[in-house]
Coordinates of C-alpha atoms in Angstrom, one line a residue:
Chain A
M1 CA -0.1 -0.5 0.0
Y2 CA 2.6 2.3 1.0
K3 CA 4.9 1.7 -1.9
S4 CA 2.2 2.3 -4.6
K5 CA 1.3 5.6 -2.9
G6 CA 5.1 6.4 -3.0
R7 CA 5.5 5.4 -6.7
K8 CA 2.2 7.9 -7.7
L9 CA 3.7 10.9 -5.7
G10 CA 7.4 10.2 -7.9
L11 CA 5.8 9.8 -10.9
F12 CA 3.6 13.0 -10.0
I13 CA 6.9 14.9 -9.1
L14 CA 8.2 13.3 -12.5
M15 CA 5.5 14.4 -14.9
K16 CA 5.6 18.0 -13.3
G17 CA 9.4 17.9 -13.4
V18 CA 9.2 17.0 -17.6
R19 CA 6.4 20.0 -18.1
M20 CA 9.0 22.3 -16.2
A21 CA 11.6 21.3 -18.7
T22 CA 9.3 21.9 -21.6
L23 CA 8.8 25.3 -20.4
L24 CA 12.1 26.1 -19.3
V25 CA 13.4 24.9 -23.1
A26 CA 10.7 27.2 -24.2
I27 CA 11.7 30.2 -21.7
C28 CA 15.3 29.8 -22.3
F29 CA 14.5 30.0 -26.3
I30 CA 12.1 33.0 -26.3
S31 CA 13.6 35.4 -23.7
F32 CA 17.1 34.6 -26.1
L33 CA 15.2 35.7 -28.9
L34 CA 13.7 38.6 -27.1
V35 CA 16.8 39.8 -26.0
K36 CA 18.9 39.8 -29.2
N37 CA 16.1 41.5 -30.8
S38 CA 16.6 44.2 -28.3
P39 CA 17.6 47.5 -30.0
I40 CA 19.6 48.4 -26.4
D41 CA 23.5 47.3 -28.0
P42 CA 25.3 44.9 -25.8
I43 CA 28.6 46.4 -27.1
Q44 CA 27.9 49.6 -25.9
A45 CA 26.4 48.4 -22.5
Y46 CA 30.0 46.5 -22.0
I47 CA 31.9 49.7 -23.0
G48 CA 30.0 52.0 -20.7
A49 CA 31.3 55.3 -20.0
D50 CA 34.7 54.5 -22.2
M51 CA 32.5 55.2 -25.5
L52 CA 34.6 57.5 -26.8
K53 CA 37.8 56.1 -26.5
V54 CA 36.9 52.8 -28.5
G55 CA 37.3 52.7 -31.8
P56 CA 35.4 50.5 -34.6
E57 CA 38.2 48.1 -34.7
Q58 CA 38.0 47.2 -30.9
R59 CA 34.2 47.3 -31.1
E60 CA 34.5 44.7 -33.9
K61 CA 37.1 42.6 -31.3
I62 CA 34.7 43.2 -28.4
A63 CA 31.8 41.4 -30.4
E64 CA 34.0 38.6 -31.7
Y65 CA 35.2 38.3 -28.2
W66 CA 31.3 37.8 -26.8
G67 CA 30.4 36.1 -29.7
L68 CA 28.3 38.8 -31.3
D69 CA 29.2 38.7 -34.7
Q70 CA 28.0 35.1 -35.1
P71 CA 24.1 34.3 -36.6
V72 CA 21.9 34.2 -33.9
M73 CA 21.2 30.5 -33.9
V74 CA 24.7 29.9 -33.6
Q75 CA 24.7 32.2 -30.4
F76 CA 21.9 30.6 -29.1
L77 CA 23.4 26.6 -29.1
S78 CA 26.6 28.0 -27.8
W79 CA 24.9 30.0 -25.3
G80 CA 22.3 26.8 -24.2
S81 CA 25.6 24.2 -24.2
A82 CA 26.8 26.4 -21.3
V83 CA 23.9 26.9 -19.6
L84 CA 23.6 23.1 -19.9
K85 CA 26.6 23.0 -18.1
G86 CA 25.3 25.0 -15.3
D87 CA 27.8 27.9 -16.9
L88 CA 25.5 31.1 -17.4
G89 CA 28.0 33.1 -19.0
T90 CA 29.6 36.4 -17.9
S91 CA 27.7 39.6 -16.9
M92 CA 28.7 42.2 -18.7
I93 CA 28.4 44.9 -16.2
F94 CA 30.0 43.4 -13.2
R95 CA 32.6 41.4 -15.2
R96 CA 31.7 37.6 -13.2
P97 CA 30.4 34.5 -13.9
V98 CA 26.6 35.4 -13.7
S99 CA 26.0 32.1 -11.5
E100 CA 28.3 33.8 -9.1
I101 CA 26.1 36.7 -9.0
I102 CA 23.2 34.9 -8.7
G103 CA 24.4 32.8 -6.2
E104 CA 25.7 35.7 -3.9
R105 CA 22.4 37.8 -4.9
F106 CA 19.9 35.1 -4.1
L107 CA 21.2 34.6 -0.7
N108 CA 20.1 38.3 0.0
S109 CA 17.2 38.0 -1.8
L110 CA 16.5 34.5 0.1
V111 CA 16.6 35.9 3.5
L112 CA 14.4 38.9 2.6
M113 CA 12.2 36.7 0.8
I114 CA 11.7 34.4 3.6
A115 CA 11.2 36.7 6.4
A116 CA 8.6 38.6 4.4
W117 CA 6.8 35.1 3.4
L118 CA 6.5 33.7 6.7
L119 CA 5.5 37.7 8.6
S120 CA 3.1 38.2 5.8
G121 CA 1.5 34.3 5.8
V122 CA 1.3 34.6 9.8
I123 CA -0.2 37.5 10.2
G124 CA -2.4 37.6 6.8
F125 CA -3.7 34.3 8.2
I126 CA -4.6 35.1 12.0
M127 CA -6.2 38.5 10.0
G128 CA -8.5 35.6 7.8
V129 CA -9.2 34.2 11.1
V130 CA -10.2 37.1 13.1
A131 CA -12.5 38.4 10.3
A132 CA -14.0 35.4 9.8
M133 CA -15.1 34.5 13.7
K134 CA -16.1 37.9 14.0
K135 CA -18.0 38.2 10.4
G136 CA -19.9 41.0 10.1
T137 CA -18.9 43.1 12.6
W138 CA -16.3 46.2 12.6
I139 CA -13.6 44.1 12.8
D140 CA -14.4 42.2 9.7
R141 CA -15.5 45.3 8.0
M142 CA -11.8 46.7 8.7
I143 CA -9.7 43.9 7.9
K144 CA -12.0 43.5 4.7
W145 CA -11.2 47.0 3.7
Y146 CA -7.8 47.3 4.3
C147 CA -7.2 44.0 2.5
F148 CA -8.8 45.3 -0.5
T149 CA -7.2 48.7 -0.1
L150 CA -3.4 47.1 -0.3
A151 CA -4.3 45.1 -3.3
S152 CA -4.1 48.2 -4.9
T153 CA -1.4 49.9 -3.0
P154 CA 1.6 50.5 -5.3
T155 CA 4.3 48.2 -3.4
F156 CA 7.1 50.8 -4.3
W157 CA 5.4 53.7 -2.8
M158 CA 4.2 51.9 0.2
G159 CA 8.2 51.3 0.6
L160 CA 8.7 54.8 0.0
L161 CA 6.1 55.8 2.9
I162 CA 7.8 53.5 5.0
L163 CA 11.1 55.0 4.1
I164 CA 9.8 58.6 4.5
V165 CA 8.5 57.7 8.0
F166 CA 11.1 55.5 9.5
A167 CA 14.4 56.0 8.2
V168 CA 13.6 59.8 7.6
W169 CA 11.4 61.3 10.3
L170 CA 12.3 58.9 12.7
G171 CA 15.5 58.0 12.0
W172 CA 15.6 54.4 13.4
F173 CA 16.6 52.5 10.8
P174 CA 19.5 53.4 7.7
V175 CA 18.1 55.0 4.3
G176 CA 19.2 51.8 2.3
M177 CA 21.7 49.8 1.4
G178 CA 22.3 46.0 2.2
V179 CA 24.8 46.8 4.4
P180 CA 26.6 50.5 6.3
A181 CA 28.3 52.5 3.9
G182 CA 31.9 53.2 4.3
V183 CA 32.5 49.6 6.1
L184 CA 34.7 47.1 5.0
S185 CA 32.5 44.0 4.5
E186 CA 34.4 41.5 7.2
N187 CA 33.1 44.0 9.9
V188 CA 29.8 44.2 8.9
T189 CA 27.7 42.8 11.9
M190 CA 24.8 40.8 11.8
V191 CA 22.9 43.6 13.9
D192 CA 23.7 45.7 10.4
R193 CA 22.5 43.3 7.9
I194 CA 19.0 42.6 9.9
Q195 CA 18.9 46.7 10.7
H196 CA 19.1 46.7 6.9
L197 CA 16.6 44.1 6.3
I198 CA 13.8 45.3 8.5
L199 CA 12.1 48.1 6.2
P200 CA 12.4 46.2 3.0
V201 CA 10.3 43.0 4.8
L202 CA 8.0 45.0 6.4
T203 CA 7.0 46.5 2.8
I204 CA 6.6 43.6 1.4
S205 CA 4.7 41.8 4.3
I206 CA 2.6 44.5 4.8
L207 CA 1.1 44.2 1.3
G208 CA 1.5 40.3 0.9
V209 CA -1.1 39.7 4.0
A210 CA -4.3 40.8 1.5
N211 CA -4.4 37.6 -0.4
V212 CA -3.9 35.2 2.4
A213 CA -6.0 37.2 4.6
L214 CA -8.8 37.5 2.4
H215 CA -8.7 33.7 1.2
T216 CA -8.7 31.8 5.0
R217 CA -11.5 34.4 5.6
Q218 CA -13.6 32.9 3.0
K219 CA -12.4 29.2 3.8
L220 CA -13.4 29.9 7.6
I221 CA -16.6 31.3 6.9
D222 CA -17.5 28.1 4.5
V223 CA -15.8 25.2 7.8
L224 CA -18.1 27.8 10.3
A225 CA -21.3 27.3 8.3
S226 CA -20.6 23.4 8.0
D227 CA -22.7 20.7 10.0
Y228 CA -19.6 19.2 12.4
V229 CA -19.4 22.9 13.6
L230 CA -23.2 23.6 14.2
F231 CA -22.8 20.6 16.2
A232 CA -19.8 21.7 17.9
R233 CA -21.8 25.1 18.7
A234 CA -24.8 23.1 20.2
R235 CA -22.5 21.2 22.8
G236 CA -21.4 24.6 23.8
E237 CA -18.0 25.3 21.9
Q238 CA -17.6 29.0 21.0
G239 CA -14.4 31.1 20.4
F240 CA -11.0 29.8 20.2
V241 CA -11.9 26.2 21.5
L242 CA -14.4 26.1 18.7
F243 CA -11.6 27.2 16.1
W244 CA -8.7 25.3 17.6
R245 CA -10.7 21.9 17.1
H246 CA -12.5 22.6 14.1
G247 CA -11.0 25.1 11.9
L248 CA -7.6 25.5 12.3
R249 CA -6.7 22.4 10.4
N250 CA -9.2 22.8 8.0
V251 CA -8.2 26.7 7.1
A252 CA -4.3 26.0 7.2
L253 CA -3.7 23.9 4.6
P254 CA -5.0 25.9 1.8
A255 CA -3.4 29.2 3.2
I256 CA -0.3 27.3 3.3
T257 CA -0.7 26.4 -0.6
L258 CA -1.6 29.6 -1.7
Q259 CA 1.0 31.5 0.1
F260 CA 3.4 28.9 -1.8
A261 CA 1.6 29.8 -4.8
A262 CA 2.6 33.4 -4.5
F263 CA 6.3 33.1 -4.9
S264 CA 5.9 34.7 -8.1
E265 CA 4.1 38.0 -6.6
L266 CA 6.5 37.7 -4.3
F267 CA 10.0 37.7 -6.3
G268 CA 7.8 40.7 -7.8
G269 CA 7.6 42.6 -4.7
A270 CA 11.2 42.2 -3.7
V271 CA 12.5 43.4 -7.2
L272 CA 10.2 46.7 -5.9
A273 CA 11.5 46.4 -2.4
E274 CA 15.3 46.3 -3.3
Q275 CA 14.7 49.0 -5.8
V276 CA 13.0 51.3 -3.1
F277 CA 15.7 50.5 -0.1
S278 CA 18.4 49.8 -3.0
Y279 CA 19.0 46.3 -1.5
P280 CA 21.9 44.6 -3.0
G281 CA 19.4 41.5 -4.0
L282 CA 18.5 39.6 -7.1
G283 CA 15.7 42.0 -7.8
Q284 CA 18.0 44.7 -8.1
A285 CA 20.3 43.0 -10.0
T286 CA 17.3 42.1 -12.7
V287 CA 16.5 46.2 -13.0
E288 CA 20.1 47.0 -13.3
A289 CA 20.6 44.1 -16.3
G290 CA 17.7 45.4 -17.8
L291 CA 18.6 49.1 -17.8
R292 CA 22.6 48.7 -18.7
G293 CA 22.2 46.0 -21.5
D294 CA 23.6 43.0 -19.4
V295 CA 22.6 40.4 -21.6
P296 CA 23.6 36.9 -19.9
L297 CA 22.7 38.2 -16.4
L298 CA 19.0 39.2 -17.6
L299 CA 18.6 35.8 -19.2
G300 CA 20.1 34.3 -16.0
L301 CA 17.7 35.7 -14.0
V302 CA 14.8 34.7 -16.4
I303 CA 15.8 31.3 -16.1
F304 CA 16.7 31.6 -12.4
S305 CA 13.2 33.5 -11.3
T306 CA 11.1 30.7 -13.3
I307 CA 13.1 27.7 -11.3
F308 CA 12.1 29.7 -8.3
V309 CA 8.5 30.2 -9.0
F310 CA 8.2 26.4 -10.2
V311 CA 9.9 25.0 -6.9
G312 CA 6.7 27.7 -5.1
N313 CA 4.2 25.8 -7.2
L314 CA 5.7 22.5 -6.7
L315 CA 5.8 22.8 -2.7
A316 CA 2.4 23.7 -2.8
D317 CA 0.9 20.6 -4.6
L318 CA 3.4 18.7 -2.5
S319 CA 1.8 20.5 0.7
Y320 CA -1.3 19.0 -0.5
H321 CA -0.1 15.6 -0.6
L322 CA 2.0 15.5 2.0
L323 CA -0.2 17.2 4.6
D324 CA -3.5 16.7 4.1
P325 CA -4.5 13.1 5.6
R326 CA -7.7 13.0 3.1
M327 CA -5.6 12.9 0.3
R328 CA -4.3 9.3 1.9
E329 CA -7.8 8.1 2.0
V330 CA -8.8 8.8 -1.0
R331 CA -5.8 6.5 -2.6
K332 CA -6.6 3.6 0.0
L333 CA -9.6 3.5 -1.8
Chain B
M1 CA -30.3 57.1 -15.7
I2 CA -34.1 57.4 -13.6
P3 CA -35.9 55.3 -16.0
S4 CA -33.5 52.7 -15.6
L5 CA -33.5 53.1 -11.7
K6 CA -37.0 53.0 -11.7
N7 CA -37.1 50.0 -14.3
A8 CA -34.7 48.0 -11.5
N9 CA -37.0 48.8 -9.1
K10 CA -40.0 47.3 -10.6
R11 CA -37.9 44.3 -11.4
S12 CA -36.7 43.9 -8.1
P13 CA -37.5 45.2 -5.1
L14 CA -33.6 45.0 -4.1
N15 CA -32.3 48.0 -3.1
L16 CA -28.3 46.5 -3.7
K17 CA -29.1 46.8 -7.2
Q18 CA -29.9 50.7 -6.9
R19 CA -26.9 51.2 -4.2
T20 CA -24.6 49.4 -6.4
L21 CA -25.6 51.2 -9.5
F22 CA -25.3 54.2 -7.6
K23 CA -21.8 52.9 -6.3
I24 CA -20.8 52.6 -10.0
L25 CA -21.8 55.8 -11.3
I26 CA -20.3 58.0 -8.6
S27 CA -16.6 56.2 -9.5
I28 CA -17.0 56.6 -13.1
V29 CA -18.0 60.5 -12.7
F30 CA -14.8 60.6 -10.5
L31 CA -12.5 59.0 -13.1
A32 CA -14.0 61.2 -15.6
I33 CA -13.1 64.3 -13.5
V34 CA -9.3 62.9 -13.4
I35 CA -9.1 62.3 -17.0
L36 CA -10.8 65.8 -18.3
G37 CA -8.5 67.2 -15.4
G38 CA -5.0 65.9 -16.8
V39 CA -6.6 66.9 -20.4
L40 CA -7.6 70.5 -19.8
L41 CA -5.1 71.7 -16.8
D42 CA -2.6 74.2 -18.2
E43 CA 0.7 72.8 -19.2
G44 CA 2.0 76.3 -18.2
R45 CA 1.9 74.8 -14.5
I46 CA 4.3 72.4 -14.8
V47 CA 7.3 74.8 -16.3
T48 CA 10.1 75.2 -14.4
N49 CA 9.8 78.3 -12.0
L50 CA 12.6 78.8 -9.7
N51 CA 10.9 81.2 -7.5
E52 CA 8.6 78.8 -5.9
R53 CA 11.0 75.3 -5.6
N54 CA 10.5 72.9 -3.2
S55 CA 7.7 74.6 -0.9
A56 CA 5.2 72.3 1.0
P57 CA 1.6 71.6 0.4
S58 CA -0.4 74.9 0.5
L59 CA -3.4 76.5 -0.6
K60 CA -1.7 77.4 -4.1
H61 CA -0.2 74.4 -4.8
L62 CA -1.8 71.5 -3.1
F63 CA 0.3 69.4 -3.4
G64 CA 3.6 71.5 -3.3
T65 CA 6.2 72.1 -6.0
D66 CA 9.4 70.1 -6.5
W67 CA 12.7 70.9 -6.7
L68 CA 12.0 72.9 -10.3
G69 CA 8.9 74.5 -9.1
R70 CA 6.6 72.4 -10.7
D71 CA 3.2 72.5 -9.5
M72 CA 2.9 68.7 -8.0
F73 CA -0.8 68.5 -8.5
T74 CA -0.8 69.4 -11.9
R75 CA 1.9 66.6 -12.7
T76 CA -0.5 64.0 -10.4
V77 CA -3.5 64.9 -12.4
M78 CA -1.7 64.7 -15.7
G79 CA 0.4 61.3 -14.7
L80 CA -3.1 60.0 -13.6
S81 CA -4.8 60.4 -16.9
L82 CA -1.7 59.0 -18.6
S83 CA -1.6 55.9 -16.3
I84 CA -5.4 55.4 -17.1
G85 CA -5.1 55.6 -20.8
V86 CA -2.1 53.2 -21.0
G87 CA -4.1 50.8 -18.8
L88 CA -6.8 51.4 -21.0
I89 CA -5.2 50.3 -24.2
G90 CA -3.4 47.5 -22.0
A91 CA -6.5 46.3 -20.4
I92 CA -8.2 45.9 -24.0
G93 CA -5.4 44.2 -25.8
S94 CA -5.3 41.7 -23.0
T95 CA -9.2 41.1 -23.3
L96 CA -9.4 40.7 -26.6
I97 CA -6.1 38.2 -26.3
A98 CA -7.9 36.4 -23.5
L99 CA -11.1 36.2 -25.3
F100 CA -9.4 34.9 -28.6
L101 CA -7.5 32.0 -26.6
G102 CA -10.2 31.4 -24.4
M103 CA -12.5 30.8 -27.2
A104 CA -10.0 28.5 -29.3
A105 CA -8.9 26.7 -26.4
A106 CA -12.6 25.5 -25.5
T107 CA -13.7 25.4 -29.2
M108 CA -11.1 24.5 -31.5
G109 CA -10.3 20.8 -30.2
K110 CA -7.7 18.8 -28.3
M111 CA -5.0 20.1 -29.5
A112 CA -5.5 23.5 -29.4
D113 CA -6.6 23.4 -25.7
R114 CA -3.5 21.8 -24.6
L115 CA -1.3 24.3 -26.5
I116 CA -3.2 26.8 -25.4
S117 CA -2.9 25.6 -21.7
W118 CA 0.6 25.2 -22.1
I119 CA 0.9 29.0 -23.2
I120 CA -1.0 29.8 -20.3
D121 CA 1.5 28.1 -18.1
L122 CA 4.6 29.6 -19.6
F123 CA 3.7 32.9 -19.0
L124 CA 2.6 32.1 -15.6
S125 CA 6.1 30.6 -14.6
V126 CA 7.8 33.4 -15.2
P127 CA 7.5 36.4 -12.3
H128 CA 5.4 38.7 -13.6
L129 CA 7.5 41.9 -13.8
V130 CA 10.5 40.0 -14.6
T131 CA 8.3 39.3 -17.7
L132 CA 7.5 43.1 -18.3
I133 CA 11.6 44.1 -17.7
L134 CA 12.2 41.8 -20.3
I135 CA 10.1 43.0 -22.9
A136 CA 10.5 46.4 -22.1
F137 CA 14.3 45.9 -22.7
T138 CA 13.2 43.7 -25.9
L139 CA 11.5 46.8 -27.2
G140 CA 13.7 49.3 -25.9
G141 CA 11.5 50.5 -23.2
G142 CA 9.3 53.8 -24.0
F143 CA 5.7 54.3 -24.6
K144 CA 5.6 51.3 -27.1
G145 CA 7.3 48.6 -25.0
I146 CA 5.5 49.4 -22.2
V147 CA 2.3 48.8 -23.9
I148 CA 2.6 45.9 -25.8
G149 CA 4.8 44.5 -22.4
L150 CA 1.3 45.0 -20.5
T151 CA -1.0 44.0 -23.1
L152 CA 0.9 40.6 -23.5
T153 CA 1.3 39.4 -20.1
H154 CA -2.0 40.0 -18.6
W155 CA -4.4 37.6 -20.0
P156 CA -3.8 34.4 -18.9
S157 CA -5.9 34.2 -15.8
L158 CA -9.1 35.7 -17.9
A159 CA -8.2 33.3 -20.5
R160 CA -8.7 30.4 -18.2
V161 CA -12.2 31.7 -16.6
I162 CA -13.0 32.5 -20.3
R163 CA -12.3 28.9 -21.6
A164 CA -14.4 27.4 -18.9
E165 CA -17.0 29.5 -19.2
V166 CA -17.3 28.8 -23.0
M167 CA -16.9 25.1 -22.3
Q168 CA -20.0 26.0 -20.1
V169 CA -22.1 27.2 -22.7
R170 CA -20.9 24.7 -25.5
S171 CA -22.2 21.8 -23.7
A172 CA -25.4 23.3 -23.4
E173 CA -28.5 21.7 -25.3
F174 CA -29.7 24.8 -27.3
V175 CA -25.8 25.1 -28.8
Q176 CA -26.1 21.6 -29.6
V177 CA -29.2 21.4 -31.0
S178 CA -28.0 24.5 -33.2
Q179 CA -25.1 22.5 -33.8
K180 CA -27.2 19.8 -35.3
M181 CA -29.5 22.4 -37.4
G182 CA -26.4 22.8 -39.5
K183 CA -25.2 26.4 -38.4
S184 CA -21.7 27.5 -38.6
R185 CA -19.4 27.5 -36.1
W186 CA -18.7 31.1 -36.6
W187 CA -22.5 31.6 -35.9
I188 CA -22.3 29.6 -33.0
A189 CA -19.8 31.8 -31.6
L190 CA -21.2 34.6 -32.1
H191 CA -25.1 34.4 -31.3
H192 CA -24.4 31.9 -28.6
I193 CA -21.4 32.3 -27.0
L194 CA -20.5 35.2 -27.0
P195 CA -23.7 37.2 -25.4
H196 CA -23.2 34.6 -22.3
I197 CA -19.4 35.3 -21.5
A198 CA -19.9 39.1 -22.3
P199 CA -20.5 39.5 -18.6
Q200 CA -17.7 37.6 -17.8
L201 CA -15.7 39.7 -20.3
L202 CA -17.0 42.8 -19.3
I203 CA -16.1 42.0 -15.4
G204 CA -12.8 40.7 -16.3
F205 CA -12.0 43.8 -18.0
M206 CA -12.7 46.0 -15.1
L207 CA -10.6 43.7 -12.5
L208 CA -7.5 43.7 -15.0
F209 CA -7.7 47.5 -15.1
P210 CA -5.6 47.6 -11.3
H211 CA -3.3 45.6 -12.8
V212 CA -2.3 47.1 -15.7
I213 CA -2.3 50.3 -14.0
L214 CA 0.0 49.6 -11.1
H215 CA 2.3 47.4 -13.4
E216 CA 2.6 50.4 -15.5
A217 CA 3.6 52.4 -12.6
A218 CA 5.8 50.0 -11.6
V219 CA 7.9 49.4 -14.6
T220 CA 8.2 53.0 -15.3
F221 CA 9.8 53.5 -11.5
L222 CA 11.9 51.1 -12.0
G223 CA 13.0 53.3 -15.2
L224 CA 12.3 50.7 -18.0
G225 CA 9.0 52.3 -18.7
L226 CA 7.8 55.5 -19.8
S227 CA 10.4 58.2 -20.7
P228 CA 11.4 60.5 -18.0
H229 CA 9.8 63.4 -20.0
E230 CA 6.5 62.1 -19.3
P231 CA 4.5 63.1 -16.3
A232 CA 4.1 59.6 -15.1
I233 CA 3.2 58.6 -11.6
G234 CA 6.3 56.7 -12.1
I235 CA 8.4 59.0 -13.2
I236 CA 7.0 61.5 -10.3
L237 CA 8.0 58.9 -7.6
S238 CA 11.6 57.3 -8.5
E239 CA 12.4 61.3 -8.9
S240 CA 11.3 61.6 -5.6
M241 CA 13.7 59.1 -4.3
K242 CA 16.4 61.6 -4.4
Y243 CA 14.8 64.2 -2.4
L244 CA 13.2 61.9 0.2
S245 CA 16.0 62.2 2.5
S246 CA 16.0 65.9 2.9
G247 CA 12.4 65.6 4.2
M248 CA 10.3 66.3 1.1
W249 CA 7.8 63.9 1.6
W250 CA 4.9 65.5 -0.8
L251 CA 6.8 64.6 -3.7
A252 CA 6.2 60.8 -2.7
F253 CA 3.0 60.7 -0.8
F254 CA 0.4 62.5 -3.0
P255 CA 1.2 61.4 -6.2
G256 CA 1.0 57.7 -4.9
L257 CA -2.1 58.3 -2.5
C258 CA -3.6 59.6 -5.8
L259 CA -2.8 56.6 -7.5
L260 CA -4.4 53.9 -5.0
I261 CA -7.4 55.6 -5.1
V262 CA -7.2 55.8 -8.9
V263 CA -7.2 52.1 -9.1
R264 CA -9.5 51.0 -6.0
T265 CA -11.8 53.2 -7.5
F266 CA -11.7 51.1 -10.6
D267 CA -11.1 47.7 -8.6
Q268 CA -14.6 49.0 -7.3
I269 CA -16.4 49.3 -10.2
G270 CA -15.0 46.2 -11.1
E271 CA -16.6 44.4 -8.2
N272 CA -19.6 45.8 -8.1
L273 CA -20.4 44.8 -11.5
R274 CA -19.8 41.4 -10.5
V275 CA -22.2 41.8 -7.6
L276 CA -24.8 43.5 -10.7
M277 CA -24.4 41.0 -13.0
T278 CA -24.4 37.8 -10.8
R279 CA -27.8 39.2 -9.5
T280 CA -29.7 39.8 -12.8
H281 CA -27.9 36.2 -13.7
D282 CA -29.7 34.4 -10.9

């Protein structure tokens, strides 16, 4: 019995993997074509400020060095085979391997995103539960209003507001950057890093709660309308005990799934928050690559963010298979 | 307005419908004022005026002035009407794509369905903002880049809704009968399916609007969207970043708040339309 369950799960993951592979190949191909058709000249991006010092001959040399004089298909093949080997090329603006930059930036972003993810998940869940338990009261209406308003709030504006209030007016936190300016990297302490992390995390979390809260509220309202809750109420259970015994398990799972499935928005939020607070993460790298025409870095980031979103969706699917006892029951039949 | 209200009253004693209609009307009037304001406001108010630089909000300059003495209120209203315009183009384009692909997926056989759902997955598997940055990069930024990017990226969720809806209508008896009577696919699509999904389409369109506007502002803010000469909200906010640490909070606060209000208004219209349409459909 157990074996067949494991096999089914394995098959499921395999199918997901195959689908992901086709999508990833397509995305590599499409984004490569898109980037190659850009009017932004990669050689220009490479040369940067030394534009006047570089003659046409040197330009040709640079193009040859980067393989930019080859036909697009040849370029794609050489890039594609490099990607398969795990080498994403060399970033033109950082002059370092793309995989190295992504790895380093991802660590920064990961801390930011995990913190925001947990915080928004927990707060959103609690808000949703409170709203549903107090359905129809002013608390419920307040939370609903707050969530709907948040859904229309530009992330970067929220970041700016938080920056104005906490960094400029109150002066509690530094204005930006991942680490203090003018301090050697080995002298940067953990406290410094956390201090620079709080405001971006706050920005993403404040906006991230809306989805989970509204979803949880709706689910819990459905649960509270069920027969078993009616029976529990008839036995005299109410308030927190009622929620703890009959509500929590039923609404926690959809909330977790939703939170995993929101990795795409999390990434988008991180891009904007990192830009506002000039936090050196993946998002900022994406914007810089886009603005300054760093083709290898941009492509690497597209692929990486796709994998990131895929992992989120996979975790969302798996959380159902692994955490929900009802899924196991169905299998046995 | 009045006759339609009376009419609604006769059909159902519900007050909800009137209230909803009223809310929609107010929202539309508000948006119309913003758009008109953007068109009619004097360009002269945003020329450089160095005598009135960096002044805080006052009665003369409701939202204050920036470091070149330009009136922030005028810039904001102009930016809003620009945002609404871009949002309109993007939302219409996306809705059309969603309509076309949703219909095709539901009516053109299994292969088309698979292909289209694969394309939808393709678009949903890259973070939205990254896709927008990629497309903006491809087209070299600017108005064209942002509009095409917005149009090409907002349709997937709506296409799914439309596909499901069309599937439902398609299996209905009257459509089956119509097919047996030899009506062509086009005729059925136009006369049976389209009227049925029109409400969904309208609601979907209105609910796309806020997303499109917010994404436009975000991409412009990042510097990959509209050019810095345009009075866009994203530009205003990204410029304001340089001046925030010197305490000029009004540069960021009011434009963003206005954007929030406009987006929320669109969202409200969409939600109210949904209430209205699902009511009449029951």
